CSV table of C-alpha atoms in Angstrom, one decimal:
chain,number,residue,atom,x,y,z
V,19,UNK,CA,6.6,-34.3,-16.5
V,20,UNK,CA,5.9,-30.7,-15.6
V,21,UNK,CA,2.3,-31.0,-16.7
V,22,UNK,CA,1.9,-34.2,-14.5
V,23,UNK,CA,3.4,-32.3,-11.5
V,24,UNK,CA,1.0,-29.4,-12.0
V,25,UNK,CA,-1.9,-32.0,-12.3
V,26,UNK,CA,-0.9,-33.7,-9.0
V,27,UNK,CA,-0.7,-30.3,-7.2
V,28,UNK,CA,-4.2,-29.3,-8.4
V,29,UNK,CA,-5.6,-32.7,-7.4
V,30,UNK,CA,-4.0,-32.4,-3.9
V,31,UNK,CA,-5.3,-28.8,-3.4
V,32,UNK,CA,-8.7,-29.9,-4.8
V,33,UNK,CA,-8.9,-32.7,-2.3
V,34,UNK,CA,-7.9,-30.4,0.6
V,35,UNK,CA,-10.6,-27.9,-0.4
V,36,UNK,CA,-13.2,-30.6,-0.9
V,37,UNK,CA,-12.6,-31.8,2.6
V,38,UNK,CA,-12.6,-28.2,3.8
V,39,UNK,CA,-15.9,-27.4,2.1
V,40,UNK,CA,-17.6,-30.4,3.8
V,41,UNK,CA,-16.2,-29.3,7.2
V,42,UNK,CA,-17.1,-25.6,6.5
V,43,UNK,CA,-20.8,-26.4,5.9
V,44,UNK,CA,-21.0,-28.2,9.3
V,45,UNK,CA,-18.9,-25.5,10.9
V,46,UNK,CA,-21.0,-22.5,9.8
V,47,UNK,CA,-24.2,-24.3,10.8
V,48,UNK,CA,-23.0,-25.5,14.3
V,49,UNK,CA,-19.4,-25.0,15.2
V,50,UNK,CA,-19.1,-21.3,14.9
V,51,UNK,CA,-21.6,-20.8,17.8
V,52,UNK,CA,-19.5,-23.0,20.0
V,53,UNK,CA,-16.2,-21.3,19.2
V,54,UNK,CA,-17.2,-17.6,19.4
V,55,UNK,CA,-19.4,-16.0,22.0
V,56,UNK,CA,-20.3,-13.1,19.7
V,57,UNK,CA,-21.7,-15.7,17.2
V,58,UNK,CA,-23.7,-17.3,20.1
V,59,UNK,CA,-25.4,-13.9,20.5
V,60,UNK,CA,-26.4,-13.6,16.9
V,61,UNK,CA,-25.1,-15.2,13.7
V,62,UNK,CA,-27.1,-14.2,10.6
V,63,UNK,CA,-27.4,-16.3,7.4
V,64,UNK,CA,-25.3,-13.6,5.6
V,65,UNK,CA,-22.6,-13.9,8.2
V,66,UNK,CA,-22.5,-17.7,7.9
V,67,UNK,CA,-22.2,-17.4,4.1
V,68,UNK,CA,-19.5,-14.7,4.4
V,69,UNK,CA,-17.2,-17.0,6.5
V,70,UNK,CA,-17.8,-20.1,4.5
V,71,UNK,CA,-15.0,-19.5,1.9
V,72,UNK,CA,-12.2,-18.9,4.5
V,73,UNK,CA,-13.6,-21.8,6.7
V,74,UNK,CA,-13.0,-24.0,3.6
V,75,UNK,CA,-9.4,-22.9,3.5
V,76,UNK,CA,-8.6,-22.7,7.3
V,77,UNK,CA,-10.5,-25.8,8.3
V,78,UNK,CA,-7.6,-27.6,10.1
V,79,UNK,CA,-7.3,-24.6,12.5
V,80,UNK,CA,-11.0,-24.4,13.1
V,81,UNK,CA,-11.3,-28.2,13.5
V,82,UNK,CA,-8.4,-28.2,16.1
V,83,UNK,CA,-10.1,-25.5,18.1
V,84,UNK,CA,-13.5,-27.1,17.9
V,85,UNK,CA,-12.1,-30.5,19.0
V,86,UNK,CA,-10.1,-28.9,21.9
V,87,UNK,CA,-13.4,-27.5,23.3
V,88,UNK,CA,-12.3,-23.8,23.1
V,89,UNK,CA,-15.3,-21.5,23.6
V,90,UNK,CA,-13.5,-18.2,23.2
V,91,UNK,CA,-11.2,-16.7,20.5
V,92,UNK,CA,-7.5,-16.7,21.6
V,93,UNK,CA,-6.3,-13.6,23.5
V,94,UNK,CA,-4.1,-11.3,21.5
V,95,UNK,CA,-0.6,-10.9,22.8
V,96,UNK,CA,0.8,-7.4,22.4
V,97,UNK,CA,3.7,-6.2,24.6
V,98,UNK,CA,1.3,-4.3,26.9
V,99,UNK,CA,-1.2,-7.1,27.2
V,100,UNK,CA,1.5,-9.7,27.9
V,101,UNK,CA,3.2,-7.5,30.4
V,102,UNK,CA,-0.1,-6.8,32.2
V,103,UNK,CA,-1.1,-10.5,32.2
V,104,UNK,CA,2.3,-11.7,33.5
V,105,UNK,CA,2.2,-9.0,36.3
V,106,UNK,CA,-1.3,-10.0,37.4
V,107,UNK,CA,-0.4,-13.7,37.2
V,108,UNK,CA,2.6,-13.1,39.5
V,109,UNK,CA,0.4,-11.2,41.9
V,110,UNK,CA,-2.0,-14.1,42.0
V,111,UNK,CA,0.9,-16.5,42.6
V,112,UNK,CA,2.0,-14.4,45.5
V,113,UNK,CA,-1.5,-14.3,46.9
W,105,UNK,CA,-17.8,-3.0,18.2
W,106,UNK,CA,-19.7,-6.2,17.7
W,107,UNK,CA,-22.9,-7.4,19.3
W,108,UNK,CA,-23.6,-10.5,17.4
W,109,UNK,CA,-22.4,-11.1,13.8
W,110,UNK,CA,-24.1,-10.1,10.6
W,111,UNK,CA,-23.1,-10.0,7.0
W,112,UNK,CA,-22.3,-6.3,7.0
W,113,UNK,CA,-22.9,-3.9,9.9
W,114,UNK,CA,-24.6,-1.3,7.7
W,115,UNK,CA,-24.8,2.3,8.7
W,116,UNK,CA,-25.3,5.6,6.8
W,117,UNK,CA,-21.6,6.2,6.4
W,118,UNK,CA,-20.9,2.7,5.1
W,119,UNK,CA,-23.8,2.9,2.6
W,120,UNK,CA,-22.5,6.3,1.3
W,121,UNK,CA,-19.0,4.9,1.1
W,122,UNK,CA,-20.1,1.8,-0.9
W,123,UNK,CA,-22.4,3.7,-3.2
W,124,UNK,CA,-19.5,6.2,-4.0
W,125,UNK,CA,-17.2,3.2,-4.6
W,126,UNK,CA,-19.7,1.4,-6.8
W,127,UNK,CA,-20.3,4.6,-8.8
W,128,UNK,CA,-16.6,5.2,-9.3
W,129,UNK,CA,-16.0,1.6,-10.4
W,130,UNK,CA,-18.9,1.5,-12.8
W,131,UNK,CA,-17.9,4.9,-14.3
W,132,UNK,CA,-14.3,3.7,-14.8
W,133,UNK,CA,-15.5,0.5,-16.5
W,134,UNK,CA,-18.0,2.4,-18.7
W,135,UNK,CA,-15.4,5.0,-19.7
W,136,UNK,CA,-12.8,2.4,-20.5
W,137,UNK,CA,-15.1,0.3,-22.6
W,138,UNK,CA,-16.7,3.1,-24.5
W,139,UNK,CA,-13.3,4.9,-25.0
W,140,UNK,CA,-11.7,1.6,-26.2
W,141,UNK,CA,-14.5,1.0,-28.7
W,142,UNK,CA,-14.2,4.6,-30.0
W,143,UNK,CA,-10.4,4.6,-30.2
W,144,UNK,CA,-10.0,1.0,-31.4
W,145,UNK,CA,-13.1,0.1,-33.4
W,146,UNK,CA,-11.5,-3.2,-34.6
W,147,UNK,CA,-10.8,-4.5,-31.0
W,148,UNK,CA,-12.6,-7.6,-29.8
W,149,UNK,CA,-15.2,-6.7,-27.1
W,150,UNK,CA,-14.1,-9.6,-24.9
W,151,UNK,CA,-10.5,-8.2,-24.7
W,152,UNK,CA,-11.8,-4.7,-23.9
W,153,UNK,CA,-13.9,-6.0,-21.0
W,154,UNK,CA,-11.0,-8.2,-19.8
W,155,UNK,CA,-8.7,-5.2,-19.8
W,156,UNK,CA,-11.3,-2.9,-18.3
W,157,UNK,CA,-11.7,-5.3,-15.3
W,158,UNK,CA,-8.0,-5.9,-14.9
W,159,UNK,CA,-6.9,-2.2,-15.0
W,160,UNK,CA,-9.8,-1.2,-12.7
W,161,UNK,CA,-8.7,-3.7,-10.1
W,162,UNK,CA,-5.1,-2.6,-10.4
W,163,UNK,CA,-5.9,1.1,-10.1
W,164,UNK,CA,-8.1,0.3,-7.1
W,165,UNK,CA,-5.3,-1.7,-5.5
W,166,UNK,CA,-3.1,1.5,-5.8
W,167,UNK,CA,-5.8,3.5,-4.1
W,168,UNK,CA,-6.1,0.9,-1.3
W,169,UNK,CA,-2.3,0.8,-0.7
W,170,UNK,CA,-2.1,4.6,-0.7
W,171,UNK,CA,-4.9,5.1,1.9
W,172,UNK,CA,-2.9,3.8,4.8
W,173,UNK,CA,0.2,6.0,4.5
W,174,UNK,CA,-2.0,9.0,3.5
W,175,UNK,CA,-4.1,8.7,6.6
W,176,UNK,CA,-0.8,8.5,8.7
W,177,UNK,CA,0.5,11.7,7.1
W,178,UNK,CA,-2.8,13.7,7.1
W,179,UNK,CA,-5.9,13.0,9.2
W,180,UNK,CA,-8.2,14.3,6.4
W,181,UNK,CA,-7.7,10.9,4.6
W,182,UNK,CA,-9.1,8.9,7.6
W,183,UNK,CA,-12.7,8.7,6.2
W,184,UNK,CA,-11.3,6.6,3.3
W,185,UNK,CA,-9.7,4.2,5.8
W,186,UNK,CA,-13.0,3.6,7.5
W,187,UNK,CA,-14.4,1.1,5.0
W,188,UNK,CA,-11.3,0.1,3.2
W,189,UNK,CA,-12.2,-3.6,3.6
W,190,UNK,CA,-15.2,-3.1,1.3
W,191,UNK,CA,-12.8,-1.5,-1.2
W,192,UNK,CA,-10.5,-4.6,-0.9
W,193,UNK,CA,-13.4,-7.0,-1.5
W,194,UNK,CA,-14.5,-4.9,-4.5
W,195,UNK,CA,-11.0,-5.0,-5.9
W,196,UNK,CA,-10.8,-8.8,-5.5
W,197,UNK,CA,-14.2,-9.2,-7.2
W,198,UNK,CA,-12.9,-7.2,-10.2
W,199,UNK,CA,-9.7,-9.2,-10.3
W,200,UNK,CA,-11.6,-12.5,-10.0
W,201,UNK,CA,-13.8,-11.6,-13.0
W,202,UNK,CA,-10.7,-10.6,-14.9
W,203,UNK,CA,-9.0,-13.9,-14.0
W,204,UNK,CA,-12.1,-16.0,-14.9
W,205,UNK,CA,-12.5,-14.2,-18.3
W,206,UNK,CA,-8.8,-14.6,-19.0
W,207,UNK,CA,-8.9,-18.3,-18.1
W,208,UNK,CA,-11.9,-18.9,-20.4
W,209,UNK,CA,-10.5,-16.8,-23.2
W,210,UNK,CA,-7.0,-18.3,-23.3
W,211,UNK,CA,-7.3,-21.7,-21.7
W,212,UNK,CA,-11.0,-22.7,-21.9
W,213,UNK,CA,-11.1,-24.4,-25.2
W,214,UNK,CA,-8.3,-27.0,-25.3
W,215,UNK,CA,-8.0,-30.6,-24.1
W,216,UNK,CA,-5.9,-29.7,-21.0
W,217,UNK,CA,-7.7,-28.5,-17.9
W,218,UNK,CA,-7.7,-24.7,-17.9
W,219,UNK,CA,-5.9,-24.4,-14.6
W,220,UNK,CA,-3.2,-26.8,-15.7
W,221,UNK,CA,-3.0,-25.1,-19.1
W,222,UNK,CA,-2.4,-21.8,-17.3
W,223,UNK,CA,0.9,-23.2,-16.0
W,224,UNK,CA,2.0,-25.4,-18.9
W,225,UNK,CA,1.0,-23.5,-22.1
W,226,UNK,CA,4.0,-21.2,-21.8
W,227,UNK,CA,7.1,-22.3,-19.9
W,228,UNK,CA,9.5,-19.6,-21.2
W,229,UNK,CA,10.7,-18.7,-17.7
W,230,UNK,CA,14.1,-17.9,-19.2
W,231,UNK,CA,12.8,-15.2,-21.5
W,232,UNK,CA,12.1,-11.6,-20.5
W,233,UNK,CA,9.9,-10.8,-23.4
W,234,UNK,CA,8.0,-14.1,-23.4
W,235,UNK,CA,7.9,-14.6,-19.6
W,236,UNK,CA,4.7,-16.4,-18.5
W,237,UNK,CA,3.0,-13.5,-16.8
W,238,UNK,CA,-0.4,-15.3,-16.2
W,239,UNK,CA,0.7,-17.5,-13.3
W,240,UNK,CA,1.9,-14.3,-11.5
W,241,UNK,CA,-1.6,-13.0,-11.7
W,242,UNK,CA,-3.0,-16.4,-10.5
W,243,UNK,CA,-0.9,-16.4,-7.4
W,244,UNK,CA,-1.8,-12.7,-6.7
W,245,UNK,CA,-5.4,-13.7,-7.1
W,246,UNK,CA,-5.0,-16.5,-4.5
W,247,UNK,CA,-3.6,-14.0,-2.0
W,248,UNK,CA,-6.3,-11.4,-2.7
W,249,UNK,CA,-8.9,-14.2,-2.2
W,250,UNK,CA,-7.4,-15.1,1.2
W,251,UNK,CA,-7.6,-11.4,2.3
W,252,UNK,CA,-11.1,-10.9,1.0
W,253,UNK,CA,-12.4,-14.2,2.5
W,254,UNK,CA,-11.0,-13.3,5.9
W,255,UNK,CA,-12.2,-9.7,5.9
W,256,UNK,CA,-15.1,-10.3,8.3
W,257,UNK,CA,-14.6,-9.3,12.0
W,258,UNK,CA,-15.1,-13.0,12.9
W,259,UNK,CA,-11.7,-13.8,11.3
W,260,UNK,CA,-10.1,-10.8,13.0
W,261,UNK,CA,-11.2,-12.3,16.4
W,262,UNK,CA,-10.4,-15.9,15.4
W,263,UNK,CA,-7.0,-15.2,14.1
W,264,UNK,CA,-6.2,-12.3,16.5
W,265,UNK,CA,-5.4,-8.8,15.2
W,266,UNK,CA,-1.6,-9.4,14.9
W,267,UNK,CA,-1.9,-12.6,12.8
W,268,UNK,CA,-4.8,-11.2,10.8
W,269,UNK,CA,-2.8,-8.1,10.0
W,270,UNK,CA,0.3,-10.2,9.0
W,271,UNK,CA,-2.0,-12.2,6.7
W,272,UNK,CA,-3.3,-9.0,5.2
W,273,UNK,CA,0.2,-7.6,4.7
W,274,UNK,CA,0.2,-10.2,1.9
W,275,UNK,CA,-1.3,-7.4,-0.1
W,276,UNK,CA,2.3,-6.2,-0.7
W,277,UNK,CA,3.3,-9.6,-2.0
W,278,UNK,CA,0.2,-9.6,-4.3
W,279,UNK,CA,1.1,-6.1,-5.5
W,280,UNK,CA,4.6,-7.3,-6.3
W,281,UNK,CA,3.2,-10.2,-8.3
W,282,UNK,CA,0.8,-7.9,-10.1
W,283,UNK,CA,3.6,-5.5,-11.0
W,284,UNK,CA,5.2,-8.5,-12.7
W,285,UNK,CA,1.9,-9.7,-14.2
W,286,UNK,CA,1.2,-6.3,-15.7
W,287,UNK,CA,4.8,-5.4,-16.6
W,288,UNK,CA,5.5,-8.7,-18.5
W,289,UNK,CA,2.0,-8.6,-20.0
W,290,UNK,CA,2.7,-5.1,-21.4
W,291,UNK,CA,6.0,-6.4,-22.8
W,292,UNK,CA,4.1,-9.1,-24.8
W,293,UNK,CA,1.1,-7.1,-25.9
W,294,UNK,CA,1.7,-3.4,-25.5
W,295,UNK,CA,4.9,-1.6,-26.0
W,296,UNK,CA,3.8,2.0,-25.7
W,297,UNK,CA,6.2,3.8,-23.3
W,298,UNK,CA,3.4,5.7,-21.7
W,299,UNK,CA,2.0,2.5,-20.2
W,300,UNK,CA,5.4,1.7,-18.6
W,301,UNK,CA,5.6,5.3,-17.4
W,302,UNK,CA,2.2,5.0,-15.7
W,303,UNK,CA,3.2,1.7,-14.1
W,304,UNK,CA,6.4,3.2,-12.8
W,305,UNK,CA,4.7,6.4,-11.6
W,306,UNK,CA,2.1,4.3,-9.6
W,307,UNK,CA,4.8,2.2,-8.0
W,308,UNK,CA,7.1,5.1,-7.2
W,309,UNK,CA,4.2,7.1,-5.7
W,310,UNK,CA,3.3,4.3,-3.4
W,311,UNK,CA,6.9,3.8,-2.4
W,312,UNK,CA,7.3,7.5,-1.6
W,313,UNK,CA,4.1,7.6,0.5
W,314,UNK,CA,5.2,4.5,2.5
W,315,UNK,CA,8.7,5.9,3.1
W,316,UNK,CA,7.3,9.2,4.3
W,317,UNK,CA,4.8,7.5,6.6
W,318,UNK,CA,7.4,5.1,7.9
W,319,UNK,CA,9.7,8.1,8.7
W,320,UNK,CA,7.0,9.7,10.8
W,321,UNK,CA,6.2,6.4,12.6
W,322,UNK,CA,9.9,5.7,13.3
W,323,UNK,CA,10.4,9.1,14.9
W,324,UNK,CA,7.6,8.3,17.4
W,325,UNK,CA,9.0,4.9,18.3
W,326,UNK,CA,12.5,6.1,18.9
W,327,UNK,CA,11.5,8.6,21.7
W,328,UNK,CA,13.8,8.1,24.5
W,329,UNK,CA,15.3,9.7,27.7
W,330,UNK,CA,12.1,10.4,29.7
W,331,UNK,CA,12.8,11.8,33.2
W,332,UNK,CA,12.0,9.1,35.8
W,333,UNK,CA,11.1,9.7,39.5
W,334,UNK,CA,11.7,7.5,42.5
W,335,UNK,CA,8.5,5.5,42.0
W,336,UNK,CA,9.3,4.7,38.4
W,337,UNK,CA,6.9,7.2,36.8
W,338,UNK,CA,8.1,8.8,33.5
W,339,UNK,CA,7.6,12.4,32.7
W,340,UNK,CA,6.1,12.4,29.3
W,341,UNK,CA,4.9,15.9,28.5
W,342,UNK,CA,3.2,19.0,29.9
W,343,UNK,CA,-0.6,18.7,30.2
W,344,UNK,CA,-1.3,21.7,28.0
W,345,UNK,CA,0.7,20.1,25.2
W,346,UNK,CA,-2.2,17.6,24.8
W,347,UNK,CA,-5.1,19.3,22.9
W,348,UNK,CA,-8.4,19.1,24.8
W,349,UNK,CA,-10.4,15.9,23.9
W,350,UNK,CA,-7.4,14.6,22.0
W,351,UNK,CA,-4.5,12.3,22.7
W,352,UNK,CA,-0.8,12.1,22.3
W,353,UNK,CA,1.2,9.0,21.7
W,354,UNK,CA,4.4,7.9,23.4
W,355,UNK,CA,6.6,4.8,23.2
W,356,UNK,CA,6.5,3.3,26.7
W,357,UNK,CA,6.8,-0.2,28.0
W,358,UNK,CA,7.8,-1.7,24.7
W,359,UNK,CA,4.7,-0.4,22.8
W,360,UNK,CA,2.8,2.8,22.3
W,361,UNK,CA,0.5,4.4,24.9
W,362,UNK,CA,-2.0,7.1,24.3
W,363,UNK,CA,-2.5,9.9,26.9
W,364,UNK,CA,-5.8,11.8,26.7
W,365,UNK,CA,-6.9,15.1,28.1
W,366,UNK,CA,-10.7,15.5,28.6
W,367,UNK,CA,-13.1,17.1,31.0
W,368,UNK,CA,-10.2,18.6,33.1
W,369,UNK,CA,-8.7,15.1,33.5
W,370,UNK,CA,-5.9,13.1,32.0
W,371,UNK,CA,-5.8,9.3,31.5
W,372,UNK,CA,-3.4,6.9,29.8
W,373,UNK,CA,-4.3,3.6,27.9
W,374,UNK,CA,-2.5,1.3,25.5
W,375,UNK,CA,-2.6,2.8,22.0
W,376,UNK,CA,-3.7,-0.3,20.1
W,377,UNK,CA,-7.5,-0.7,19.6
W,378,UNK,CA,-8.6,-4.2,20.3
W,379,UNK,CA,-10.5,-4.4,17.0
W,380,UNK,CA,-7.8,-3.9,14.4
W,381,UNK,CA,-5.0,-2.4,16.4
W,382,UNK,CA,-5.9,1.1,15.2
W,383,UNK,CA,-4.0,4.0,16.8
W,384,UNK,CA,-6.3,5.2,19.6
W,385,UNK,CA,-4.0,8.1,20.3
W,386,UNK,CA,-5.0,9.6,16.9
W,387,UNK,CA,-8.6,9.4,17.9
W,388,UNK,CA,-10.8,11.9,19.7
W,389,UNK,CA,-12.7,11.8,23.0
W,390,UNK,CA,-16.4,11.9,22.0
W,391,UNK,CA,-19.1,11.9,24.7
W,392,UNK,CA,-16.4,11.1,27.3
W,393,UNK,CA,-15.1,8.0,25.3
W,394,UNK,CA,-11.9,7.6,23.4
W,395,UNK,CA,-13.0,6.8,19.8
W,396,UNK,CA,-10.7,4.9,17.5
W,397,UNK,CA,-10.1,6.9,14.3
W,398,UNK,CA,-10.3,3.8,12.1
W,399,UNK,CA,-13.7,2.2,12.8
W,400,UNK,CA,-15.1,4.1,15.8
W,401,UNK,CA,-14.6,1.5,18.6
W,402,UNK,CA,-14.9,3.3,21.9
W,403,UNK,CA,-13.2,3.0,25.3
W,404,UNK,CA,-13.6,4.7,28.7
W,405,UNK,CA,-10.3,6.5,29.2
W,406,UNK,CA,-10.2,5.7,32.9
W,407,UNK,CA,-10.9,2.0,32.6
W,408,UNK,CA,-9.9,1.2,29.1
W,409,UNK,CA,-13.2,-0.7,28.7
W,410,UNK,CA,-15.8,-0.4,26.0
W,411,UNK,CA,-19.2,0.7,27.3
W,412,UNK,CA,-21.8,-2.1,27.8
W,413,UNK,CA,-22.9,-4.2,26.0
W,414,UNK,CA,-19.5,-4.3,24.3
W,415,UNK,CA,-16.7,-6.2,25.8
W,416,UNK,CA,-13.5,-4.8,24.3
W,417,UNK,CA,-10.8,-3.8,26.8
W,418,UNK,CA,-7.3,-2.3,26.6
W,419,UNK,CA,-4.6,-2.0,29.3
W,420,UNK,CA,-4.5,1.1,31.4
W,421,UNK,CA,-1.5,2.9,33.0
W,422,UNK,CA,-1.1,4.6,36.4
W,423,UNK,CA,-0.8,8.3,35.9
W,424,UNK,CA,-0.3,11.5,37.9
W,425,UNK,CA,-0.2,15.2,37.2
W,426,UNK,CA,2.5,17.2,39.0
W,427,UNK,CA,3.0,20.9,38.5
W,428,UNK,CA,1.4,20.7,35.1
W,429,UNK,CA,3.4,17.7,33.9
W,430,UNK,CA,2.1,14.3,33.0
W,431,UNK,CA,3.8,11.3,34.7
W,432,UNK,CA,3.0,7.8,33.6
W,433,UNK,CA,4.1,4.5,35.1
W,434,UNK,CA,5.5,2.2,32.3
W,435,UNK,CA,4.0,-1.0,33.8
W,436,UNK,CA,0.5,-1.7,32.2
W,437,UNK,CA,-2.5,-2.7,34.3
W,438,UNK,CA,-4.6,-5.6,33.1
W,439,UNK,CA,-7.1,-4.5,30.4
W,440,UNK,CA,-10.2,-2.8,31.8
W,441,UNK,CA,-8.5,-1.8,35.2
W,442,UNK,CA,-9.8,1.5,36.6
W,443,UNK,CA,-7.1,4.1,37.2
W,444,UNK,CA,-7.8,7.5,38.9
W,445,UNK,CA,-7.5,10.2,36.2
W,446,UNK,CA,-4.9,12.9,36.8
W,447,UNK,CA,-6.6,16.3,37.4
W,448,UNK,CA,-5.6,19.2,35.2
W,449,UNK,CA,-4.7,22.5,36.8
W,450,UNK,CA,-6.3,24.9,34.3
W,451,UNK,CA,-4.4,28.1,33.7
W,452,UNK,CA,-5.6,31.0,35.9
W,453,UNK,CA,-6.6,28.7,38.7
W,454,UNK,CA,-4.7,29.0,42.0
C-alpha cells in the first residue's frame, strides 16, 4: 500500500515535470524575451540553459504571466516602495 | 547591475573566487580519499568517494551559512559574501553527486524503481537507531536544487527579491534535514563520539553566530524616540557622526534608511538594494555613487537611481542639515526622485 502510494506520487511529479520540460524549452527559446526587458536586450545560450531547470519547476507561474501579456517583472513591494507608490498615486488622484 | 543576461557575469574577482573555491573543494576530496585509503585499506572505494562528496557538501553548507552572520558582525568577511551563490551551486553539485552515487549503490540493483526503493526499503520510522535517514537527504537535495536552479538574477527579478529570499531561506530547512540525515546515518554506520562532537560543534557555532548577528540587527531596528520638528522631519544624528564616504542606517518609515555623507553633502535613500535587498548603508560612496557591499550595485545618492544604462532605483528621502544635525522626513519619495542634498558645514568654517 505504502509502495503504491509512493509510486503514484512519483508518477504525478514526473508528469508535472514532463509537462514543465516541454513548456520550459519553448519558454527559454521565445517566452523569456517577452516577459523580461533585460532578456530582450541580450539572452545568451548559457543563460537560457541556466534558467531551464527552474522553468521546468515553476512553469505554471511563467505560463500565467506569459498568457496575461506581462512584459515586465513584478514590482517589489517593500514598506518604503509601497509607501512611496501610494503617496504618488494619491497625488495623481488629486491632480 | 544587469545589461542583458548571460550565464555568468564573469569578472576578475569572480574568477579568483571560483578558482579558490574549486581548489579548496578538490583539495578536500583528495585529502579525504587518500586519507581514508591509508587509514582504512580494506574500505571500498565507492563508499570512500560517496562519503568524501557528502562530507564536503556538508562542510561547505556550514561555511555558506556562516558567511551571512559573519559579514554582519565584521565587514572583513564581506568578500566571501560577494559570490556566495557560486558556493551554493558548488555545494548542490557535490550533494547531487553524493545522492546519485548513494541511489545507485543502495537502490540501483533491485526490481523496485530506485526512487521508490529509497522510501520503501526501510520504513522503521518508529526506531531511533534504524530511522530511515536517506529520505531526509532526498528532501534536502530537492530544496538545494530549487535554490541552485533559481540562483540566476533572472529569477531574482521574476520572483522579486522578497519572495526569492524567502525561497532561499529554505536553506535552513535543508540544513535541519541534513542534520537528521547525517546524525541518523552516523547512528547506523559510525558510533565514534568524535563524529557526534563535530556535528554538534558545527551546529552550535552556526547557532551562536546567527544569535549574535540577530542581536546586532534587532538593536538597529528598535531605535526609537527621534526628535520631530513641525514639518515632520526627524533628527537622526549629527553630520560628523557619519564617516566621510560612508553611510549610517536608521529605522524610519517602517524600514531602514541609509544616510550618506560625501563631497560635503548628505543624502538619504532606502537601505535595501534593488538587486538582492543588500544593506546599502553598509556600503561606501565610490566615485560619487553609493555602492552595495554585497554585489557592487551602484546608486546616485541624490536620486537613488543607478547610472545609465542601468535602471535600478530606490526611494529617496527629503533631508536637511540644521546646525550640524541631520533631519530626514520619514515619507519616502518614489524610487529615483531627485532630492537636494543637505550641505555639510565643515568644522572651522564660519
